[in-house]
Amino acid sequence: MELIGRGREADVYAVDGDRVLRRFRNGGPAEDAEDEARLLRWLAAQGYPVPVVHDVAGTDLVMERLHGPTMSEALRSRPWRAPAYGALLGRLHQELHGLPDPGWLPGLPGGDGGDARVLHLDLHPENVIITDRGPRVIDWSTCRVGRPEVDVAMTFVILRGIVLRPHERLLIRGFLRAMARTCGTDRRPGMPVATERRLEDPHLTEAEAALVRRLGRPYA
Ligand SMILES: Nc1ncnc2c1ncn2[C@@H]1O[C@H](COP(=O)(O)OP(=O)(O)O)[C@@H](O)[C@H]1O
Ligand SMILES: [Mg+2]
């Protein structure tokens, strides 16, 4: 099988033209695949745009193979569309946060049980595939319930916390401004929790961590 993606906890293989296998590594608990399958099925039943689950067994999840560029590839080839993609990512946030709490997702630590909305918490352009039937959101292993502003702030912190060249920085700023207009939530109250979570990522470089810490200061 052809390896098409390799992430923190899972490898993604193409099974054939229609299916991919997401295999959790390190003999991770089988519940990881089961939990992700349950979540994907629930999201699809709510009408949220995710890949169709075909099968789950042990640490293996077989799902629909999506065809098309990731939003990040699309941004690279069509940078002038950054505001349109930003607005699209904002609508994906807004739609997600409008769903009911399914009742069985873990909560964000420190959640007060008040505003329990479904949060992706890693909703950035690498995790959106633009198919000819519309965008699809992948990579749900960080999903929790909590306050929507933390999800929007997380996207902001991820994208503003990458070391970029000046023209890329401008592009990302335009993208994030457009996202802010459509996501339906003010990110600012979510910034402290989002920056703290981001700084826990052991893969951050020192330069990235410095950027994230700056964003975490009040009024950034
Ligand atoms: N259903 C899918 N169809 C096609 N490609 C996929 C699918 N799911 C994942 N991929 C590819 O595998 C990569 C990694 O998958 P992802 O779920 O984002 O895990 P991680 O970011 O943890 O590696 C994605 O960026 C994408 O290129
Ligand atoms: Mg990913």
CSV table of C-alpha atoms in Angstrom, one decimal, residues 24 29-41 56-61:
chain,number,residue,atom,x,y,z
A,24,PHE,CA,-2.6,4.3,14.6
A,29,PRO,CA,-5.1,1.7,22.0
A,30,ALA,CA,-7.6,0.3,19.6
A,31,GLU,CA,-10.1,2.8,21.1
A,32,ASP,CA,-8.4,5.6,19.2
A,33,ALA,CA,-9.6,4.2,15.8
A,34,GLU,CA,-13.0,3.2,17.3
A,35,ASP,CA,-13.4,6.7,18.8
A,36,GLU,CA,-12.5,8.5,15.6
A,37,ALA,CA,-14.8,6.2,13.6
A,38,ARG,CA,-17.7,7.0,16.0
A,39,LEU,CA,-17.0,10.7,15.8
A,40,LEU,CA,-16.8,10.7,11.9
A,41,ARG,CA,-20.1,8.8,11.6
A,56,VAL,CA,-12.9,0.0,11.7
A,57,ALA,CA,-10.9,-2.9,13.2
A,58,GLY,CA,-8.3,-2.7,16.0
A,59,THR,CA,-6.0,0.3,15.3
A,60,ASP,CA,-7.2,0.5,11.7
A,61,LEU,CA,-9.7,2.9,10.3
